[in-house]
Amino acid sequence: MSAAAIELVGVSKQFPGVRALDDVSLRIAAGACHALCGENGAGKSTLGKLLAGIETPDRGEIRLDGRPVRFQGPRDALRAGVGIVHQELAFCDNLSVAENLCLGGLPRRGPFVSRTDMARRARAQLEAIDADLHLDVDKPVGELTVAEQQVLQIAAAVGGGARIVVFDEPTSSLSQHEAERLYALLGRLRERGTTCVYVSHRMPEIFRLCDTVTVLRDGRHVLTSPAGELDESALVQAMLGRHGRQVEQVLPGGQPPPAGDIVLRVEGLSSPPRFAGVSFEVRAGEVVGLAGLVGSGRSDVAQAIFGLDGAARGRIEVGGLALPLGSPVEAMRAGIGLVPEDRKRQGLVLGLSGLENVTLPVLPELARWGWIRPAAAKARARDAFARLKVRVPDLDGPAVGLSGGNQQKLVLAKWLAANCRLLILDEPTRGVDVGAKAEIHALVRELAGSGTAILLISSELPELLALSTRFLVLREGRVAGELPAGADQASLLRLMAGVDETR
């Protein structure tokens, strides 16, 4: 048996109203890639934060190379050789690559920051991980792609001396091509002996990358097994429990129901250089899948429809009436809701409670003589929470304390409470577990069945194929074509990539 790089002995961690980890004992071998799996709220990210010094355990002991450690912060953990790559990217977008990589200790010459030394140190950190990128270290981080920012996080950890790296959903915001580059980088780190703790909901990458799998459920350790002795079915069963709810498989639906009246009509929508001349319709009861490669303009079009792009030009009609461009308030009044791809930056006010977040779009309906009616607000929130099975210890608890999956459900609950006639879903299941994904899929079908028009964006083609009644494909900011229900993945990919089928 390989020596243990990490050992947890009876570790527990509690937050207000939530027991995140309960008496967890675990061993992670040196040089291994060890997966942490479980439903949202199972305790995976909390365990990663304990290892990285972001949180401290209430009880129990963490050992590195057999020695007990207790970190007072991430800097302590990094000094001991533990770094973390967060699911939610955390950088100062207005600062350069070099400035971000050196924030923990800016190199100085006398009283002044040495920009020459800072650039040299940043390049060394990127070279330390053999990054297959040629980044300008003077470039602002806000101008980098998500994939490049993800590489920077790895450089900050490994280049800073980490020999143990926690990866928390590292591919949740990446395209398949970008994810492949990350897999290759992870392989190079392992060849150098780096121990990887890998948190992910994506089954294929777990079995592709990881030697060993640990399953947490409701904060408890329920299974550790070599990955080769499990399959996806057994892993899902361990995550949900033998008597847990049945997980709906992501399979193509049957014949779609007849579509109703036109809810959304888009004509000549343009916002150069992101997209131009986009025209399409969405009818009541339809789920129109908006497909395209990363950078094709999918999210840009969605945001323009919701009024978030002041430069957009063209015509948008909702229910036959023209919608003023560039006004989210008018979009909401017209019955449009947007679930954005970044729930923390765009979908929630993390400092507010679950109740306050859910009722934000409907405050005028809940007010009387300028005052919010608490009983009406709580009733609206409870109904939305119940439909989505949002797990919150208290309606008045802050959204920031919820797991990623419950935060995503909270964003959806907000628009359920608003009874939208058109719902735009941009990556609605990013970073959620298989159980929550099945619940969200069921909700999409239920909403469409009740007459809601839905515009669905997803980088997971099986999800898009399973839920959509037809497909609109964007390529380089323009509509490349449309495919009917029943289209296969190969046809979608060819249209997305601009491959001539006759070749």
mmCIF file with all atom_site columns, N, CA, C and O in Angstrom, residues 365-397:
data_model
loop_
_atom_site.group_PDB
_atom_site.id
_atom_site.type_symbol
_atom_site.label_atom_id
_atom_site.label_alt_id
_atom_site.label_comp_id
_atom_site.label_asym_id
_atom_site.label_entity_id
_atom_site.label_seq_id
_atom_site.pdbx_PDB_ins_code
_atom_site.Cartn_x
_atom_site.Cartn_y
_atom_site.Cartn_z
_atom_site.occupancy
_atom_site.B_iso_or_equiv
_atom_site.pdbx_formal_charge
_atom_site.auth_seq_id
_atom_site.auth_comp_id
_atom_site.auth_asym_id
_atom_site.auth_atom_id
_atom_site.pdbx_PDB_model_num
ATOM 1   N N  . GLU A 1 365 ? -45.526 42.595 -6.524 1.00 0.00 ? 365 GLU A N  1
ATOM 2   C CA . GLU A 1 365 ? -46.725 41.793 -6.280 1.00 0.00 ? 365 GLU A CA 1
ATOM 3   C C  . GLU A 1 365 ? -46.948 41.532 -4.794 1.00 0.00 ? 365 GLU A C  1
ATOM 4   O O  . GLU A 1 365 ? -48.083 41.308 -4.355 1.00 0.00 ? 365 GLU A O  1
ATOM 5   N N  . LEU A 1 366 ? -45.860 41.533 -4.028 1.00 0.00 ? 366 LEU A N  1
ATOM 6   C CA . LEU A 1 366 ? -45.949 41.193 -2.610 1.00 0.00 ? 366 LEU A CA 1
ATOM 7   C C  . LEU A 1 366 ? -46.124 42.417 -1.721 1.00 0.00 ? 366 LEU A C  1
ATOM 8   O O  . LEU A 1 366 ? -46.253 42.276 -0.505 1.00 0.00 ? 366 LEU A O  1
ATOM 9   N N  . ALA A 1 367 ? -46.101 43.603 -2.338 1.00 0.00 ? 367 ALA A N  1
ATOM 10  C CA . ALA A 1 367 ? -46.160 44.837 -1.552 1.00 0.00 ? 367 ALA A CA 1
ATOM 11  C C  . ALA A 1 367 ? -47.595 45.341 -1.414 1.00 0.00 ? 367 ALA A C  1
ATOM 12  O O  . ALA A 1 367 ? -48.442 45.145 -2.291 1.00 0.00 ? 367 ALA A O  1
ATOM 13  N N  . ARG A 1 368 ? -47.854 45.990 -0.300 1.00 0.00 ? 368 ARG A N  1
ATOM 14  C CA . ARG A 1 368 ? -49.119 46.673 -0.069 1.00 0.00 ? 368 ARG A CA 1
ATOM 15  C C  . ARG A 1 368 ? -48.796 48.007 0.587  1.00 0.00 ? 368 ARG A C  1
ATOM 16  O O  . ARG A 1 368 ? -48.176 48.043 1.646  1.00 0.00 ? 368 ARG A O  1
ATOM 17  N N  . TRP A 1 369 ? -49.213 49.097 -0.085 1.00 0.00 ? 369 TRP A N  1
ATOM 18  C CA . TRP A 1 369 ? -48.930 50.444 0.399  1.00 0.00 ? 369 TRP A CA 1
ATOM 19  C C  . TRP A 1 369 ? -47.426 50.645 0.638  1.00 0.00 ? 369 TRP A C  1
ATOM 20  O O  . TRP A 1 369 ? -47.005 51.295 1.604  1.00 0.00 ? 369 TRP A O  1
ATOM 21  N N  . GLY A 1 370 ? -46.617 50.031 -0.221 1.00 0.00 ? 370 GLY A N  1
ATOM 22  C CA . GLY A 1 370 ? -45.173 50.224 -0.147 1.00 0.00 ? 370 GLY A CA 1
ATOM 23  C C  . GLY A 1 370 ? -44.447 49.301 0.814  1.00 0.00 ? 370 GLY A C  1
ATOM 24  O O  . GLY A 1 370 ? -43.229 49.392 0.933  1.00 0.00 ? 370 GLY A O  1
ATOM 25  N N  . TRP A 1 371 ? -45.163 48.397 1.483  1.00 0.00 ? 371 TRP A N  1
ATOM 26  C CA . TRP A 1 371 ? -44.531 47.481 2.442  1.00 0.00 ? 371 TRP A CA 1
ATOM 27  C C  . TRP A 1 371 ? -44.699 46.040 1.970  1.00 0.00 ? 371 TRP A C  1
ATOM 28  O O  . TRP A 1 371 ? -45.754 45.638 1.503  1.00 0.00 ? 371 TRP A O  1
ATOM 29  N N  . ILE A 1 372 ? -43.622 45.266 2.109  1.00 0.00 ? 372 ILE A N  1
ATOM 30  C CA . ILE A 1 372 ? -43.687 43.855 1.746  1.00 0.00 ? 372 ILE A CA 1
ATOM 31  C C  . ILE A 1 372 ? -44.495 43.094 2.794  1.00 0.00 ? 372 ILE A C  1
ATOM 32  O O  . ILE A 1 372 ? -44.300 43.265 3.998  1.00 0.00 ? 372 ILE A O  1
ATOM 33  N N  . ARG A 1 373 ? -45.415 42.244 2.317  1.00 0.00 ? 373 ARG A N  1
ATOM 34  C CA . ARG A 1 373 ? -46.210 41.416 3.228  1.00 0.00 ? 373 ARG A CA 1
ATOM 35  C C  . ARG A 1 373 ? -45.416 40.144 3.546  1.00 0.00 ? 373 ARG A C  1
ATOM 36  O O  . ARG A 1 373 ? -45.262 39.269 2.676  1.00 0.00 ? 373 ARG A O  1
ATOM 37  N N  . PRO A 1 374 ? -44.899 40.006 4.771  1.00 0.00 ? 374 PRO A N  1
ATOM 38  C CA . PRO A 1 374 ? -44.037 38.853 5.100  1.00 0.00 ? 374 PRO A CA 1
ATOM 39  C C  . PRO A 1 374 ? -44.711 37.508 4.866  1.00 0.00 ? 374 PRO A C  1
ATOM 40  O O  . PRO A 1 374 ? -44.078 36.581 4.358  1.00 0.00 ? 374 PRO A O  1
ATOM 41  N N  . ALA A 1 375 ? -45.996 37.392 5.225  1.00 0.00 ? 375 ALA A N  1
ATOM 42  C CA . ALA A 1 375 ? -46.673 36.103 5.072  1.00 0.00 ? 375 ALA A CA 1
ATOM 43  C C  . ALA A 1 375 ? -46.771 35.723 3.599  1.00 0.00 ? 375 ALA A C  1
ATOM 44  O O  . ALA A 1 375 ? -46.552 34.562 3.219  1.00 0.00 ? 375 ALA A O  1
ATOM 45  N N  . ALA A 1 376 ? -47.081 36.693 2.730  1.00 0.00 ? 376 ALA A N  1
ATOM 46  C CA . ALA A 1 376 ? -47.183 36.416 1.297  1.00 0.00 ? 376 ALA A CA 1
ATOM 47  C C  . ALA A 1 376 ? -45.820 36.051 0.715  1.00 0.00 ? 376 ALA A C  1
ATOM 48  O O  . ALA A 1 376 ? -45.709 35.154 -0.139 1.00 0.00 ? 376 ALA A O  1
ATOM 49  N N  . ALA A 1 377 ? -44.770 36.741 1.164  1.00 0.00 ? 377 ALA A N  1
ATOM 50  C CA . ALA A 1 377 ? -43.422 36.450 0.678  1.00 0.00 ? 377 ALA A CA 1
ATOM 51  C C  . ALA A 1 377 ? -42.996 35.038 1.067  1.00 0.00 ? 377 ALA A C  1
ATOM 52  O O  . ALA A 1 377 ? -42.448 34.282 0.253  1.00 0.00 ? 377 ALA A O  1
ATOM 53  N N  . LYS A 1 378 ? -43.249 34.653 2.318  1.00 0.00 ? 378 LYS A N  1
ATOM 54  C CA . LYS A 1 378 ? -42.859 33.315 2.777  1.00 0.00 ? 378 LYS A CA 1
ATOM 55  C C  . LYS A 1 378 ? -43.649 32.234 2.058  1.00 0.00 ? 378 LYS A C  1
ATOM 56  O O  . LYS A 1 378 ? -43.113 31.176 1.711  1.00 0.00 ? 378 LYS A O  1
ATOM 57  N N  . ALA A 1 379 ? -44.925 32.489 1.806  1.00 0.00 ? 379 ALA A N  1
ATOM 58  C CA . ALA A 1 379 ? -45.739 31.499 1.095  1.00 0.00 ? 379 ALA A CA 1
ATOM 59  C C  . ALA A 1 379 ? -45.226 31.290 -0.320 1.00 0.00 ? 379 ALA A C  1
ATOM 60  O O  . ALA A 1 379 ? -45.134 30.155 -0.819 1.00 0.00 ? 379 ALA A O  1
ATOM 61  N N  . ARG A 1 380 ? -44.871 32.380 -1.006 1.00 0.00 ? 380 ARG A N  1
ATOM 62  C CA . ARG A 1 380 ? -44.347 32.286 -2.376 1.00 0.00 ? 380 ARG A CA 1
ATOM 63  C C  . ARG A 1 380 ? -43.015 31.528 -2.381 1.00 0.00 ? 380 ARG A C  1
ATOM 64  O O  . ARG A 1 380 ? -42.786 30.672 -3.244 1.00 0.00 ? 380 ARG A O  1
ATOM 65  N N  . ALA A 1 381 ? -42.155 31.833 -1.419 1.00 0.00 ? 381 ALA A N  1
ATOM 66  C CA . ALA A 1 381 ? -40.843 31.174 -1.360 1.00 0.00 ? 381 ALA A CA 1
ATOM 67  C C  . ALA A 1 381 ? -40.994 29.693 -1.021 1.00 0.00 ? 381 ALA A C  1
ATOM 68  O O  . ALA A 1 381 ? -40.339 28.837 -1.629 1.00 0.00 ? 381 ALA A O  1
ATOM 69  N N  . ARG A 1 382 ? -41.848 29.368 -0.054 1.00 0.00 ? 382 ARG A N  1
ATOM 70  C CA . ARG A 1 382 ? -42.018 27.957 0.336  1.00 0.00 ? 382 ARG A CA 1
ATOM 71  C C  . ARG A 1 382 ? -42.518 27.131 -0.840 1.00 0.00 ? 382 ARG A C  1
ATOM 72  O O  . ARG A 1 382 ? -42.083 25.986 -1.036 1.00 0.00 ? 382 ARG A O  1
ATOM 73  N N  . ASP A 1 383 ? -43.434 27.685 -1.617 1.00 0.00 ? 383 ASP A N  1
ATOM 74  C CA . ASP A 1 383 ? -43.969 26.951 -2.757 1.00 0.00 ? 383 ASP A CA 1
ATOM 75  C C  . ASP A 1 383 ? -42.869 26.673 -3.781 1.00 0.00 ? 383 ASP A C  1
ATOM 76  O O  . ASP A 1 383 ? -42.743 25.551 -4.287 1.00 0.00 ? 383 ASP A O  1
ATOM 77  N N  . ALA A 1 384 ? -42.058 27.691 -4.086 1.00 0.00 ? 384 ALA A N  1
ATOM 78  C CA . ALA A 1 384 ? -40.975 27.507 -5.057 1.00 0.00 ? 384 ALA A CA 1
ATOM 79  C C  . ALA A 1 384 ? -39.924 26.539 -4.525 1.00 0.00 ? 384 ALA A C  1
ATOM 80  O O  . ALA A 1 384 ? -39.413 25.686 -5.265 1.00 0.00 ? 384 ALA A O  1
ATOM 81  N N  . PHE A 1 385 ? -39.595 26.638 -3.240 1.00 0.00 ? 385 PHE A N  1
ATOM 82  C CA . PHE A 1 385 ? -38.606 25.738 -2.636 1.00 0.00 ? 385 PHE A CA 1
ATOM 83  C C  . PHE A 1 385 ? -39.099 24.301 -2.686 1.00 0.00 ? 385 PHE A C  1
ATOM 84  O O  . PHE A 1 385 ? -38.335 23.367 -2.958 1.00 0.00 ? 385 PHE A O  1
ATOM 85  N N  . ALA A 1 386 ? -40.373 24.093 -2.399 1.00 0.00 ? 386 ALA A N  1
ATOM 86  C CA . ALA A 1 386 ? -40.928 22.742 -2.370 1.00 0.00 ? 386 ALA A CA 1
ATOM 87  C C  . ALA A 1 386 ? -40.892 22.108 -3.767 1.00 0.00 ? 386 ALA A C  1
ATOM 88  O O  . ALA A 1 386 ? -40.551 20.922 -3.910 1.00 0.00 ? 386 ALA A O  1
ATOM 89  N N  . ARG A 1 387 ? -41.210 22.891 -4.795 1.00 0.00 ? 387 ARG A N  1
ATOM 90  C CA . ARG A 1 387 ? -41.216 22.341 -6.153 1.00 0.00 ? 387 ARG A CA 1
ATOM 91  C C  . ARG A 1 387 ? -39.823 21.905 -6.588 1.00 0.00 ? 387 ARG A C  1
ATOM 92  O O  . ARG A 1 387 ? -39.669 20.946 -7.339 1.00 0.00 ? 387 ARG A O  1
ATOM 93  N N  . LEU A 1 388 ? -38.801 22.595 -6.114 1.00 0.00 ? 388 LEU A N  1
ATOM 94  C CA . LEU A 1 388 ? -37.433 22.293 -6.525 1.00 0.00 ? 388 LEU A CA 1
ATOM 95  C C  . LEU A 1 388 ? -36.643 21.500 -5.489 1.00 0.00 ? 388 LEU A C  1
ATOM 96  O O  . LEU A 1 388 ? -35.470 21.203 -5.698 1.00 0.00 ? 388 LEU A O  1
ATOM 97  N N  . LYS A 1 389 ? -37.284 21.190 -4.351 1.00 0.00 ? 389 LYS A N  1
ATOM 98  C CA . LYS A 1 389 ? -36.599 20.451 -3.274 1.00 0.00 ? 389 LYS A CA 1
ATOM 99  C C  . LYS A 1 389 ? -35.320 21.167 -2.837 1.00 0.00 ? 389 LYS A C  1
ATOM 100 O O  . LYS A 1 389 ? -34.257 20.556 -2.683 1.00 0.00 ? 389 LYS A O  1
ATOM 101 N N  . VAL A 1 390 ? -35.417 22.486 -2.664 1.00 0.00 ? 390 VAL A N  1
ATOM 102 C CA . VAL A 1 390 ? -34.272 23.259 -2.181 1.00 0.00 ? 390 VAL A CA 1
ATOM 103 C C  . VAL A 1 390 ? -34.080 22.960 -0.698 1.00 0.00 ? 390 VAL A C  1
ATOM 104 O O  . VAL A 1 390 ? -35.007 23.104 0.101  1.00 0.00 ? 390 VAL A O  1
ATOM 105 N N  . ARG A 1 391 ? -32.880 22.515 -0.346 1.00 0.00 ? 391 ARG A N  1
ATOM 106 C CA . ARG A 1 391 ? -32.587 22.169 1.045  1.00 0.00 ? 391 ARG A CA 1
ATOM 107 C C  . ARG A 1 391 ? -31.978 23.369 1.765  1.00 0.00 ? 391 ARG A C  1
ATOM 108 O O  . ARG A 1 391 ? -30.811 23.692 1.580  1.00 0.00 ? 391 ARG A O  1
ATOM 109 N N  . VAL A 1 392 ? -32.794 24.041 2.547  1.00 0.00 ? 392 VAL A N  1
ATOM 110 C CA . VAL A 1 392 ? -32.295 25.164 3.336  1.00 0.00 ? 392 VAL A CA 1
ATOM 111 C C  . VAL A 1 392 ? -32.713 24.953 4.789  1.00 0.00 ? 392 VAL A C  1
ATOM 112 O O  . VAL A 1 392 ? -33.843 24.572 5.059  1.00 0.00 ? 392 VAL A O  1
ATOM 113 N N  . PRO A 1 393 ? -31.785 25.149 5.738  1.00 0.00 ? 393 PRO A N  1
ATOM 114 C CA . PRO A 1 393 ? -32.159 24.981 7.139  1.00 0.00 ? 393 PRO A CA 1
ATOM 115 C C  . PRO A 1 393 ? -33.147 26.040 7.602  1.00 0.00 ? 393 PRO A C  1
ATOM 116 O O  . PRO A 1 393 ? -33.902 25.824 8.540  1.00 0.00 ? 393 PRO A O  1
ATOM 117 N N  . ASP A 1 394 ? -33.135 27.202 6.925  1.00 0.00 ? 394 ASP A N  1
ATOM 118 C CA . ASP A 1 394 ? -33.978 28.324 7.356  1.00 0.00 ? 394 ASP A CA 1
ATOM 119 C C  . ASP A 1 394 ? -34.176 29.241 6.157  1.00 0.00 ? 394 ASP A C  1
ATOM 120 O O  . ASP A 1 394 ? -33.231 29.587 5.453  1.00 0.00 ? 394 ASP A O  1
ATOM 121 N N  . LEU A 1 395 ? -35.433 29.634 5.906  1.00 0.00 ? 395 LEU A N  1
ATOM 122 C CA . LEU A 1 395 ? -35.711 30.552 4.795  1.00 0.00 ? 395 LEU A CA 1
ATOM 123 C C  . LEU A 1 395 ? -34.926 31.845 4.912  1.00 0.00 ? 395 LEU A C  1
ATOM 124 O O  . LEU A 1 395 ? -34.601 32.486 3.908  1.00 0.00 ? 395 LEU A O  1
ATOM 125 N N  . ASP A 1 396 ? -34.621 32.246 6.152  1.00 0.00 ? 396 ASP A N  1
ATOM 126 C CA . ASP A 1 396 ? -33.917 33.509 6.370  1.00 0.00 ? 396 ASP A CA 1
ATOM 127 C C  . ASP A 1 396 ? -32.402 33.344 6.418  1.00 0.00 ? 396 ASP A C  1
ATOM 128 O O  . ASP A 1 396 ? -31.686 34.307 6.684  1.00 0.00 ? 396 ASP A O  1
ATOM 129 N N  . GLY A 1 397 ? -31.896 32.118 6.169  1.00 0.00 ? 397 GLY A N  1
ATOM 130 C CA . GLY A 1 397 ? -30.449 31.899 6.159  1.00 0.00 ? 397 GLY A CA 1
ATOM 131 C C  . GLY A 1 397 ? -29.819 32.464 4.898  1.00 0.00 ? 397 GLY A C  1
ATOM 132 O O  . GLY A 1 397 ? -30.448 32.501 3.835  1.00 0.00 ? 397 GLY A O  1
#
